[in-house]
Coordinates of C-alpha atoms and ligand atoms in Angstrom, one line a residue:
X1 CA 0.0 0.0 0.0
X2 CA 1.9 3.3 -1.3
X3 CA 1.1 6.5 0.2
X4 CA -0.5 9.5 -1.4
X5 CA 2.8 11.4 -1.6
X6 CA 4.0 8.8 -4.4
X7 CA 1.6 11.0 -6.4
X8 CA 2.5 14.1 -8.6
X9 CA 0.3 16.5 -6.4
X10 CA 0.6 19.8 -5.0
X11 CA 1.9 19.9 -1.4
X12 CA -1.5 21.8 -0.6
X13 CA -3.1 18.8 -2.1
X14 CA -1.2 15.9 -0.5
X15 CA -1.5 18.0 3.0
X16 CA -5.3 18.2 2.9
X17 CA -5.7 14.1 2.0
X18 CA -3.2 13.8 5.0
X19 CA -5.5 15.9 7.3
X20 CA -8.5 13.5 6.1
X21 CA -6.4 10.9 7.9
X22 CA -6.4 9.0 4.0
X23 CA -2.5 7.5 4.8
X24 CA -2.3 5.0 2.6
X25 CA -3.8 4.8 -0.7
X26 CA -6.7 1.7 -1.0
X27 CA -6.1 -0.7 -3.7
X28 CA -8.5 0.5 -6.3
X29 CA -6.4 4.3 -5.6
X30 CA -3.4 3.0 -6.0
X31 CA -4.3 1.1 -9.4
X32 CA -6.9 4.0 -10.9
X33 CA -5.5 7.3 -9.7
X34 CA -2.0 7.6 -11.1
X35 CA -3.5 6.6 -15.4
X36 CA -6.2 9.2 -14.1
X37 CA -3.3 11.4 -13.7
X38 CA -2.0 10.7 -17.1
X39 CA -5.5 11.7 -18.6
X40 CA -6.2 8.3 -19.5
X41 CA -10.1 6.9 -20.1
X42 CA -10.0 4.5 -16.8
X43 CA -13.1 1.4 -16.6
X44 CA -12.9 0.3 -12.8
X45 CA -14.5 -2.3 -10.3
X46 CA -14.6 -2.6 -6.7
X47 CA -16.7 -3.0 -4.3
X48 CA -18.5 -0.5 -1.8
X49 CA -16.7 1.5 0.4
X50 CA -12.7 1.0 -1.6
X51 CA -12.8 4.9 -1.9
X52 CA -13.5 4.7 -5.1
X53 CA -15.4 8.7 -4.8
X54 CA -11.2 9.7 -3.4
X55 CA -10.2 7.8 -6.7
X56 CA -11.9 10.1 -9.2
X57 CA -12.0 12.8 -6.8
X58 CA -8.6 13.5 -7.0
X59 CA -8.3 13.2 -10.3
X60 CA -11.0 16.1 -11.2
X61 CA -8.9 18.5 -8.8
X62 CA -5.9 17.9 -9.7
X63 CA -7.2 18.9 -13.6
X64 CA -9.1 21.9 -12.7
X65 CA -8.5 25.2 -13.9
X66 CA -10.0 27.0 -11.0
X67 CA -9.4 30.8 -12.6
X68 CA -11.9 29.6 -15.6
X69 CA -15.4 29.5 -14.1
X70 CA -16.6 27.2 -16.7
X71 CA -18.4 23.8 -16.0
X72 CA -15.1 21.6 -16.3
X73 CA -16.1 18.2 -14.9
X74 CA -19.7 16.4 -14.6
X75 CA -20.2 13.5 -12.3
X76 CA -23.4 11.6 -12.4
X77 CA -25.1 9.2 -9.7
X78 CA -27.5 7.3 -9.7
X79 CA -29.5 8.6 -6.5
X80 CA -29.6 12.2 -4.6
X81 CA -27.8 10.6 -1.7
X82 CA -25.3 9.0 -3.8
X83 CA -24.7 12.7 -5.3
X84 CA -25.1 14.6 -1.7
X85 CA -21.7 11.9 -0.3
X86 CA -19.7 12.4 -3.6
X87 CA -20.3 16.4 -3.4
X88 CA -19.4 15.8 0.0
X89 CA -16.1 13.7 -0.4
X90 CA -14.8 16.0 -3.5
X91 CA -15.7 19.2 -1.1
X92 CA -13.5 17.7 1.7
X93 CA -10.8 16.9 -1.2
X94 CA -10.9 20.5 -2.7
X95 CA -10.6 22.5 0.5
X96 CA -7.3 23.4 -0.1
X97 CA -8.5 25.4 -3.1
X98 CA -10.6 28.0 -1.5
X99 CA -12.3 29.1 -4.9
X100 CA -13.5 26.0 -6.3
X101 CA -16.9 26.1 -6.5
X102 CA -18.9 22.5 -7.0
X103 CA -22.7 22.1 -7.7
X104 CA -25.1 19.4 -6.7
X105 CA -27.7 19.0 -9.1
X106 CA -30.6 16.2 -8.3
X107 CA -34.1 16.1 -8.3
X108 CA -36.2 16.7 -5.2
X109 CA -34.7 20.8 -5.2
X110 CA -36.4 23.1 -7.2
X111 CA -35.3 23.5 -10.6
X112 CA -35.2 27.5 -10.6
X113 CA -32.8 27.7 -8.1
X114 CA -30.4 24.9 -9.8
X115 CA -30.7 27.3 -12.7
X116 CA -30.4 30.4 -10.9
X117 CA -26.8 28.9 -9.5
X118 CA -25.7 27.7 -12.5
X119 CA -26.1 30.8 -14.3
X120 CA -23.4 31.6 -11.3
X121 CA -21.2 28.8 -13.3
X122 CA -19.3 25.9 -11.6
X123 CA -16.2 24.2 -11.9
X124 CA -17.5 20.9 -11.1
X125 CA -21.5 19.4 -11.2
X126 CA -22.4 16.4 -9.4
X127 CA -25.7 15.0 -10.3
X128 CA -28.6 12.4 -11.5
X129 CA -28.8 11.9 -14.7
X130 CA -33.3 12.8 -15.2
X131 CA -32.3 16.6 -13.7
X132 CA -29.0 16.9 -15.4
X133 CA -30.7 15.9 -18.5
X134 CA -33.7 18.4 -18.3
X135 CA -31.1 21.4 -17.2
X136 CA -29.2 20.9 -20.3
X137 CA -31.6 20.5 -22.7
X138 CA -33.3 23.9 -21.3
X139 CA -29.6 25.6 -21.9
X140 CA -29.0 26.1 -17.9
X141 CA -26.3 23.8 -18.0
X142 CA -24.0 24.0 -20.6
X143 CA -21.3 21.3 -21.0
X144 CA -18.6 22.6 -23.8
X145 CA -15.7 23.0 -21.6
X146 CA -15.8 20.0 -20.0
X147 CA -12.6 17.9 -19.6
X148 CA -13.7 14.9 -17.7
X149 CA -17.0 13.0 -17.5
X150 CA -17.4 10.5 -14.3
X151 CA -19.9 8.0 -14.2
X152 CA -20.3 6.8 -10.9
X153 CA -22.3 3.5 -10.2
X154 CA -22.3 2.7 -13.9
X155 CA -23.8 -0.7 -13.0
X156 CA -26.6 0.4 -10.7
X157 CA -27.1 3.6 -13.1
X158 CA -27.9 0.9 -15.6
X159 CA -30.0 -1.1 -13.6
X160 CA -32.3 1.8 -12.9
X161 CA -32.7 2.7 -16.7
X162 CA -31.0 5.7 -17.1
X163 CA -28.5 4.4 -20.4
X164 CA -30.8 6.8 -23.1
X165 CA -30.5 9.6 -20.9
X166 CA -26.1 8.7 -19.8
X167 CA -25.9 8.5 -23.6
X168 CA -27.8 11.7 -24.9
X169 CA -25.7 13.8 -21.8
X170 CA -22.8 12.8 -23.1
X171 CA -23.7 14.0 -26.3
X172 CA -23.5 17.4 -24.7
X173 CA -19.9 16.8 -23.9
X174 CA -17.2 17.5 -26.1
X175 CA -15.8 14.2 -27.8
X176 CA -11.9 14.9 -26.7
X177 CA -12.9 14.4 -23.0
X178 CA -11.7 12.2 -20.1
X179 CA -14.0 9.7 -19.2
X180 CA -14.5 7.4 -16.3
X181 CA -16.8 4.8 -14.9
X182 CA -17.0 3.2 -11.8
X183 CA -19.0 0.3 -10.8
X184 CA -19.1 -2.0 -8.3
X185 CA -19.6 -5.2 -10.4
X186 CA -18.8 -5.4 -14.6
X187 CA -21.7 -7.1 -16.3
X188 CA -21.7 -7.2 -20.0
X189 CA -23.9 -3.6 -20.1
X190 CA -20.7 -1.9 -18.6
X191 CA -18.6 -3.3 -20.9
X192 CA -21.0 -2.5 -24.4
X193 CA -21.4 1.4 -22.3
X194 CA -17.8 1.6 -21.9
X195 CA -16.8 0.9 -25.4
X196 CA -19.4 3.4 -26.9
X197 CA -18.7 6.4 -24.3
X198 CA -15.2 5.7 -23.4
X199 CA -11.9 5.7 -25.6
X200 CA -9.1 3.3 -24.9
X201 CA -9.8 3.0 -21.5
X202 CA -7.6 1.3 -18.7
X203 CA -9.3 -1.6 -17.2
X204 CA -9.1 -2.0 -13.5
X205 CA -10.3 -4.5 -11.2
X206 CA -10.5 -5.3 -7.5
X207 CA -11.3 -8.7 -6.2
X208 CA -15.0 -8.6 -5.0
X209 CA -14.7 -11.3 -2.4
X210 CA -14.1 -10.8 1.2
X211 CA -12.6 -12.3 3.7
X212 CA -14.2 -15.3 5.0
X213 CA -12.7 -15.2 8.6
X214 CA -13.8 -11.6 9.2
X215 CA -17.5 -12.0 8.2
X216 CA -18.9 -14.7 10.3
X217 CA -22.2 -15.8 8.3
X218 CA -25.1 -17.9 9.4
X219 CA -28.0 -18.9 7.3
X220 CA -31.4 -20.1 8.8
X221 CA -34.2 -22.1 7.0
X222 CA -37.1 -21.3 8.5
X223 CA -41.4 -20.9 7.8
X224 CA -42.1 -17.1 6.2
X225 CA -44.3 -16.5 9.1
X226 CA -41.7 -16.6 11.8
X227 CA -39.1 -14.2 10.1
X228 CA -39.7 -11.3 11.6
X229 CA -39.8 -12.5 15.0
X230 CA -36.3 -14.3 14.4
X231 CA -35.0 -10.7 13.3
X232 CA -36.0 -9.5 16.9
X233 CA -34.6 -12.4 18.7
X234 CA -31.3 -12.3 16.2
X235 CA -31.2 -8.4 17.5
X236 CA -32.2 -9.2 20.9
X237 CA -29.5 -12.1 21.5
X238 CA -26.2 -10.4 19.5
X239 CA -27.3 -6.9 20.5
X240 CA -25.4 -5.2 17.7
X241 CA -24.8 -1.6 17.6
X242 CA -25.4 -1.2 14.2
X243 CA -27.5 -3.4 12.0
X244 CA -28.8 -3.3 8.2
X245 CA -32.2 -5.6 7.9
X246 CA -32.5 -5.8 4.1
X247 CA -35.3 -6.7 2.2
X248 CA -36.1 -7.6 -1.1
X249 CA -39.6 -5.6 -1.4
X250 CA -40.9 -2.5 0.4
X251 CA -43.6 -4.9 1.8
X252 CA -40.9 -6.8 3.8
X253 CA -39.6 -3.5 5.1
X254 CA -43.4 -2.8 6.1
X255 CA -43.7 -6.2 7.9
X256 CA -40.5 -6.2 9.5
X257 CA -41.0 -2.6 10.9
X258 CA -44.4 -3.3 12.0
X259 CA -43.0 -6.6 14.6
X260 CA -39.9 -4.2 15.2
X261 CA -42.2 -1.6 16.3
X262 CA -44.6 -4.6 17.8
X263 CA -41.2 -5.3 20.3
X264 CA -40.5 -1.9 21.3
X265 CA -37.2 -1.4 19.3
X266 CA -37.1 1.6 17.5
X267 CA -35.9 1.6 14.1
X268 CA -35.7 3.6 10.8
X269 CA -36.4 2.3 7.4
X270 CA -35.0 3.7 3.9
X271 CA -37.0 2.6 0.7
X272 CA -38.3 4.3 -2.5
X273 CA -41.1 5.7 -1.2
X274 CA -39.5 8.0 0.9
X275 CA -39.4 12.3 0.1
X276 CA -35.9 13.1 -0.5
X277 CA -35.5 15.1 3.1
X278 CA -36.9 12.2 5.1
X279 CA -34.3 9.9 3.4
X280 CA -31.3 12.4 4.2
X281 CA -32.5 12.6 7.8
X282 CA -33.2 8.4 8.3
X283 CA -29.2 8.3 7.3
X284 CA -27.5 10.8 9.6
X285 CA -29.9 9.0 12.1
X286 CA -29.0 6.1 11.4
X287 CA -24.9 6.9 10.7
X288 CA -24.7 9.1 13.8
X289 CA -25.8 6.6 16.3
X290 CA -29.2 7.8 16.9
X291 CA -30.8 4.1 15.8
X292 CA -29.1 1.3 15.7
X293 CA -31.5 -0.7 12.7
X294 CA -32.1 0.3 9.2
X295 CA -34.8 -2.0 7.5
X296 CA -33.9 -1.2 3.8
X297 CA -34.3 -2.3 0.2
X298 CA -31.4 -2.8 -1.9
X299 CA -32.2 0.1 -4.4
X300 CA -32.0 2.4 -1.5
X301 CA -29.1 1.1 0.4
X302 CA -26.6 0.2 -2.1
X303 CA -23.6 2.7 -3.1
X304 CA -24.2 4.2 0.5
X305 CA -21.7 5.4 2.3
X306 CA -22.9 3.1 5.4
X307 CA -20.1 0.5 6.9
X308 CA -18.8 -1.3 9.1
X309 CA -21.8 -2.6 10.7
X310 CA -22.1 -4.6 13.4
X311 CA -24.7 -6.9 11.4
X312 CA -26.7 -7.3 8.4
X313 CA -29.8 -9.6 8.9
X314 CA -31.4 -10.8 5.3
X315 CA -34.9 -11.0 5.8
X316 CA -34.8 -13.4 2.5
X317 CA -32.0 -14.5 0.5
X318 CA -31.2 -11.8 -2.8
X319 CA -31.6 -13.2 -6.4
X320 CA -28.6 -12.6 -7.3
X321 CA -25.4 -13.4 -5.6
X322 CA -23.5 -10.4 -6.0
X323 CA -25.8 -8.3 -4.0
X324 CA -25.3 -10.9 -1.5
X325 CA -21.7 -10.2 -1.2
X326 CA -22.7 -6.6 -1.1
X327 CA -25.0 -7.2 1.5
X328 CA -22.5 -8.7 4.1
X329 CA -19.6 -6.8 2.9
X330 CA -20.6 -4.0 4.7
X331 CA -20.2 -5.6 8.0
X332 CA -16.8 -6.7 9.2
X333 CA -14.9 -4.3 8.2
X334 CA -10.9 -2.9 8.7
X335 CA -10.5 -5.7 11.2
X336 CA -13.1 -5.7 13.2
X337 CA -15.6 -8.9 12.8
X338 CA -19.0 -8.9 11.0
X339 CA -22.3 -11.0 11.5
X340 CA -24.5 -12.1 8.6
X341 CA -27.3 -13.7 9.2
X342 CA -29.8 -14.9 6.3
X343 CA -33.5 -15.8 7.1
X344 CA -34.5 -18.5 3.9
X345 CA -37.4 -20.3 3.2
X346 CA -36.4 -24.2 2.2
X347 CA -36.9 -23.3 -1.5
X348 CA -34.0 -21.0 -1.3
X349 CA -31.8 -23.8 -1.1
X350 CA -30.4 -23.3 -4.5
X351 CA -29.3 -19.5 -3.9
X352 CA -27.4 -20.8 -1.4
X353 CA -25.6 -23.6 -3.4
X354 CA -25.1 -20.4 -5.7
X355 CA -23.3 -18.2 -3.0
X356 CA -21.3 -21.4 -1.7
X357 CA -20.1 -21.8 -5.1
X358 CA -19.5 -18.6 -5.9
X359 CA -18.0 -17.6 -2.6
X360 CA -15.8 -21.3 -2.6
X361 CA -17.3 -22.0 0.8
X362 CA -19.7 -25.0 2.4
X363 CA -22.2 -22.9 4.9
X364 CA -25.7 -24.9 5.1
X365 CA -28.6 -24.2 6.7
X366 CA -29.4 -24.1 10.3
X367 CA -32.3 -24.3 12.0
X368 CA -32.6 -21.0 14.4
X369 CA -34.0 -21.6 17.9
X370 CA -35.8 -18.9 19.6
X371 CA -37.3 -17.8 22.0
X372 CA -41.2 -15.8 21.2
X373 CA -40.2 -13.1 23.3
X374 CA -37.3 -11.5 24.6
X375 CA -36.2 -8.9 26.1
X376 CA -34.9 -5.9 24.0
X377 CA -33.9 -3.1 26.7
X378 CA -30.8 -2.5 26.1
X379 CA -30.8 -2.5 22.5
X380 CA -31.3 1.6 22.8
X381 CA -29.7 4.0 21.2
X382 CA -27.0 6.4 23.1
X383 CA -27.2 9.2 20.6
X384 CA -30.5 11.1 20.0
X385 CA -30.5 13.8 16.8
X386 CA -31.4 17.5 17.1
X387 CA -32.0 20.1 14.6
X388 CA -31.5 23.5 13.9
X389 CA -33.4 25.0 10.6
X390 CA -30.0 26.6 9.9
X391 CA -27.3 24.9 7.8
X392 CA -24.4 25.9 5.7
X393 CA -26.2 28.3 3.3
X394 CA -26.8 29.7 6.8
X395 CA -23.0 29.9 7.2
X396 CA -23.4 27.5 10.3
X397 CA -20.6 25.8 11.4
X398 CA -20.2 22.5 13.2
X399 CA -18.1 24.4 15.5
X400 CA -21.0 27.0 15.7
X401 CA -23.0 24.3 17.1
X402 CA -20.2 22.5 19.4
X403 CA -19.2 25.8 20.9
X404 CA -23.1 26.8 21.9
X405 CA -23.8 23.5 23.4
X406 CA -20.6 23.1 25.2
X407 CA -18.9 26.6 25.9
X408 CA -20.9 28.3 28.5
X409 CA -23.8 25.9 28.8
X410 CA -21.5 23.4 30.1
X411 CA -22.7 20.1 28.0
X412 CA -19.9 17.5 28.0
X413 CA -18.1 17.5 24.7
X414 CA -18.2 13.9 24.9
X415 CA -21.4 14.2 24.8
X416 CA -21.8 15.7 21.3
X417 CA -21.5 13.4 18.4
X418 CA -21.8 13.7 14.7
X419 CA -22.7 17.3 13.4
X420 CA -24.1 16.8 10.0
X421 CA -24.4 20.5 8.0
X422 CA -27.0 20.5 4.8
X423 CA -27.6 23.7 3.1
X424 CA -30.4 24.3 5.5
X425 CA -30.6 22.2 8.2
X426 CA -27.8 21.0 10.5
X427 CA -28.6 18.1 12.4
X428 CA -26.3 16.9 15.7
X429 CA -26.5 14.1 17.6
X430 CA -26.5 14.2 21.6
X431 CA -26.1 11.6 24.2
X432 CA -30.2 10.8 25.2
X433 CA -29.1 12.4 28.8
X434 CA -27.9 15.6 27.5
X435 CA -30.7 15.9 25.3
X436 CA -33.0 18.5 27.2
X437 CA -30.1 20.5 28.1
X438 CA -29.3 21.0 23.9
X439 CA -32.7 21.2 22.9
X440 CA -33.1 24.2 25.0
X441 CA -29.8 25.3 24.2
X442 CA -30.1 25.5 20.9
X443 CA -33.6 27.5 21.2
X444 CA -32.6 29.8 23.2
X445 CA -29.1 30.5 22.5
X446 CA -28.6 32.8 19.3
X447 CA -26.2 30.9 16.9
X448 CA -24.2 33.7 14.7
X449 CA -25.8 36.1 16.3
X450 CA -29.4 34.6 15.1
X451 CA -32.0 32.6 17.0
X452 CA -33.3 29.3 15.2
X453 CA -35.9 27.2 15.9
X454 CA -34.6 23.2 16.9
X455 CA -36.5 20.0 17.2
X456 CA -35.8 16.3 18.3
X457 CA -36.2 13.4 15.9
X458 CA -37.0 10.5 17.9
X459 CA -40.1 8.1 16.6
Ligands
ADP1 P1 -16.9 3.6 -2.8 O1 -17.4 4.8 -3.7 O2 -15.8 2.8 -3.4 O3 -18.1 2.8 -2.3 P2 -16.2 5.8 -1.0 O4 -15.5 6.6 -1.9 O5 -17.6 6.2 -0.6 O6 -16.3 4.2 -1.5 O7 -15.3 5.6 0.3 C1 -15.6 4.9 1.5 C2 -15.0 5.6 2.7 O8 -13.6 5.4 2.7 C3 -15.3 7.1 2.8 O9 -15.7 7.4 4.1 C4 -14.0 7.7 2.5 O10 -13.8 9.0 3.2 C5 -13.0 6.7 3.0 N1 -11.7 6.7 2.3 C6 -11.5 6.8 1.0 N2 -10.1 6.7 0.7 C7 -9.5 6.4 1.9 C8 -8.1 6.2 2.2 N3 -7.1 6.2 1.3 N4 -7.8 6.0 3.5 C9 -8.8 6.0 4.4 N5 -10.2 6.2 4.2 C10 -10.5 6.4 2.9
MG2 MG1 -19.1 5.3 -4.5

């Protein structure tokens, strides 16, 4: 594993990565960054969470031409959230450029005010590819300086139909462009997009699988009726602090959160039906320690930046493998040991031969004993999550925030989690005890010299 200073960057550069705490380069970095560099076309697998947004992110600053307020690079993702974490990653990246300016562009915002900034130009857009579209076929966005064209999530972008519109955005785009795309897995569809959009491009892949010993797995064959009652006792008996219950239909989700709720636990759930706000604030709740189970679908959760949990539960067995792996790989993580568990009916025998096969190992099915009711207490959440209808259009800073509750109001900074800044909302998570104290806090305390109005989001 090479360090980031093996690469021709800026010392401003390399001295902002090393104050993200990136040391070492991940593999898919180390393979993809340095013919980015070179301006090569770069085609590149790995899984979730191999910093692949750090990969390409690096690459677009390093290109930019920050004294030309033109439109320079365009990254598409498939979902707002997916677009809200890579703005967030590249912004990280870029601040030691103070004058770099980066748009988000997605559906769920008004369109008038995407317009209204992007009259304001941009160096860099990151967006989905239905509001992209419509802004550049209304001449808001206009795409003729652009040097480099990222596609992030190619596969999933494919999966959710949005090849026509990929292909007629890129039409915008001038031909001698830089082009890369980043996928988690490489089905044939990748390969046919690659070799229309992309010229010559460096092929790079990571191994998918992971390691067997740090992801301890457990499948159970059981009658549909009982699964949601073995996800409670599962929860109740290994009491992890983080959890991912996926589903393969929103009507899963429904039934597991109904016995969830049945036993008391509180839990948040993230599928398609969701407004665009309530599925930004379910994952800072979620990621900030302020509920310890997501019930999700796989269309919401994958290309998250959500990892190292403590479990993921399967509620039923995917279709396909892959997702599988990407299921459990985001448990176990950096060291630290995972638990998958998969609830299967005694039909689903044959995805499991699959995933033994394609995972070269012999796990069979168990029979899961439990009890009908347990006890469920502890399984809590420390943090609870505040608001303030203030964020960083606001010019709120997290500091703002930590300074108010803890300066002269005498909350314990330990007690202060994750601050999580939007462009209008900041949201901050607070041990449950010290909750009161903040909430009044940040009512009654003016922040920047303003007062705003805060809430708790606990149900
Ligand atoms: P991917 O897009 O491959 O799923 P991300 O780009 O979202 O992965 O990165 C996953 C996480 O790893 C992020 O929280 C990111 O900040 C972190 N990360 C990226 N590169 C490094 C690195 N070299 N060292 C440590 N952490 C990193
Ligand atoms: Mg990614």
């Amino acid at each position: 594993m090479k360090p980031f200073t093996t690469l021709p960057l800026s010392q401003v550069f390399l001295d902002n990565i090393q104050s993200l705490k990136y040391e070492t380069m991940t593999d898919i970095q180390e393979m993809s960054i340095p013919p980015i560099l070179k301006g090569r076309d770069v085609l590149a697998q790995a899984k979730t969470g191999s910093g692949k947004t750090a990969a390409f992110g690096i690459g677009l600053l390093h290109n930019m031409d920050t004294q030309r307020y033109r439109v320079q690079a365009l990254v598409l993702c498939p979902t707002r959230e997916l677009a809200e974490q890579v703005t967030g990653e590249i912004r990280r990246l870029a601040r030691f450029q103070h004058n770099i300016k980066l748009l988000k562009i997605t559906g769920g915002f008004p369109m008038r005010k995407q317009e209204h900034s992007l009259s304001h130009q941009a160096h860099i857009v990151v967006g989905t590819p239905g509001r992209i579209q419509k802004l550049l076929h209304k001449g808001a966005l206009i795409l003729d300086e652009v040097k480099m064209v990222v596609l992030d999530e190619a596969d999933r972008m494919l999966d959710m139909g949005f090849i026509d519109q990929i292909e007629d955005i890129l039409a915008f785009a001038p031909t001698k462009r830089q082009t890369l795309c980043f996928s988690a897995t490489f089905p044939d569809e990748i390969k046919a997009l690659s070799q229309s959009v992309m010229n010559d491009p460096v092929e790079i892949t990571v191994e998918t699988q992971h390691e067997p010993t740090v992801i301890k797995q457990f499948f159970y064959e059981m009658a549909p009726t009982t699964k949601a009652k073995a996800v409670v006792s599962l929860l109740a008996k290994h009491k992890p602090e983080s959890t991912i219950v996926f589903c393969n239909t929103k009507d899963s989700c429904r039934k597991v959160e109904q016995e969830l709720l049945a036993t008391g636990l509180h839990s948040l759930a993230i599928h398609g039906d969701l407004e665009q706000k309530e599925r930004t604030e379910v994952l800072i709740r979620f990621s900030n320690g302020s509920c310890r189970i997501l019930v999700a679908t796989d269309v919401a959760a994958r290309g998250l930046d959500i990892k190292d949990l403590s479990a993921v539960i399967n509620y039923e067995l995917p279709f396909e493998t892959e997702t599988y792996v990407h299921r459990i790989g985001r448990t176990g993580r950096a060291g630290s040991e995972g638990l998958a568990f998969s609830l299967m009916k005694a039909k689903d025998s044959v995805r499991l031969d699959l995933i033994n096969e394609f995972t070269n190992s012999r796990y069979i099915a168990e029979h899961l004993e439990f009890e009908e009711s347990c006890s469920v207490e502890d399984l809590a959440p420390s943090m609870i999550t505040l608001s303030i209808n203030g964020g960083r259009r606001n010019k709120i800073s997290a500091g703002d925030i930590l300074g108010a509750l803890t300066s002269k109001n005498g909350i314990p900074g330990d007690d202060v989690g994750k601050i999580d800044r939007q462009d209008y909302i900041t949201f901050v998570a607070v041990k449950r005890g010290s909750a009161a104290r903040a909430l009044k806090v940040l009512e009654e305390d003016q922040i920047k010299g303003r007062l705003f109005k805060a809430m708790i989001h606990d149900s």
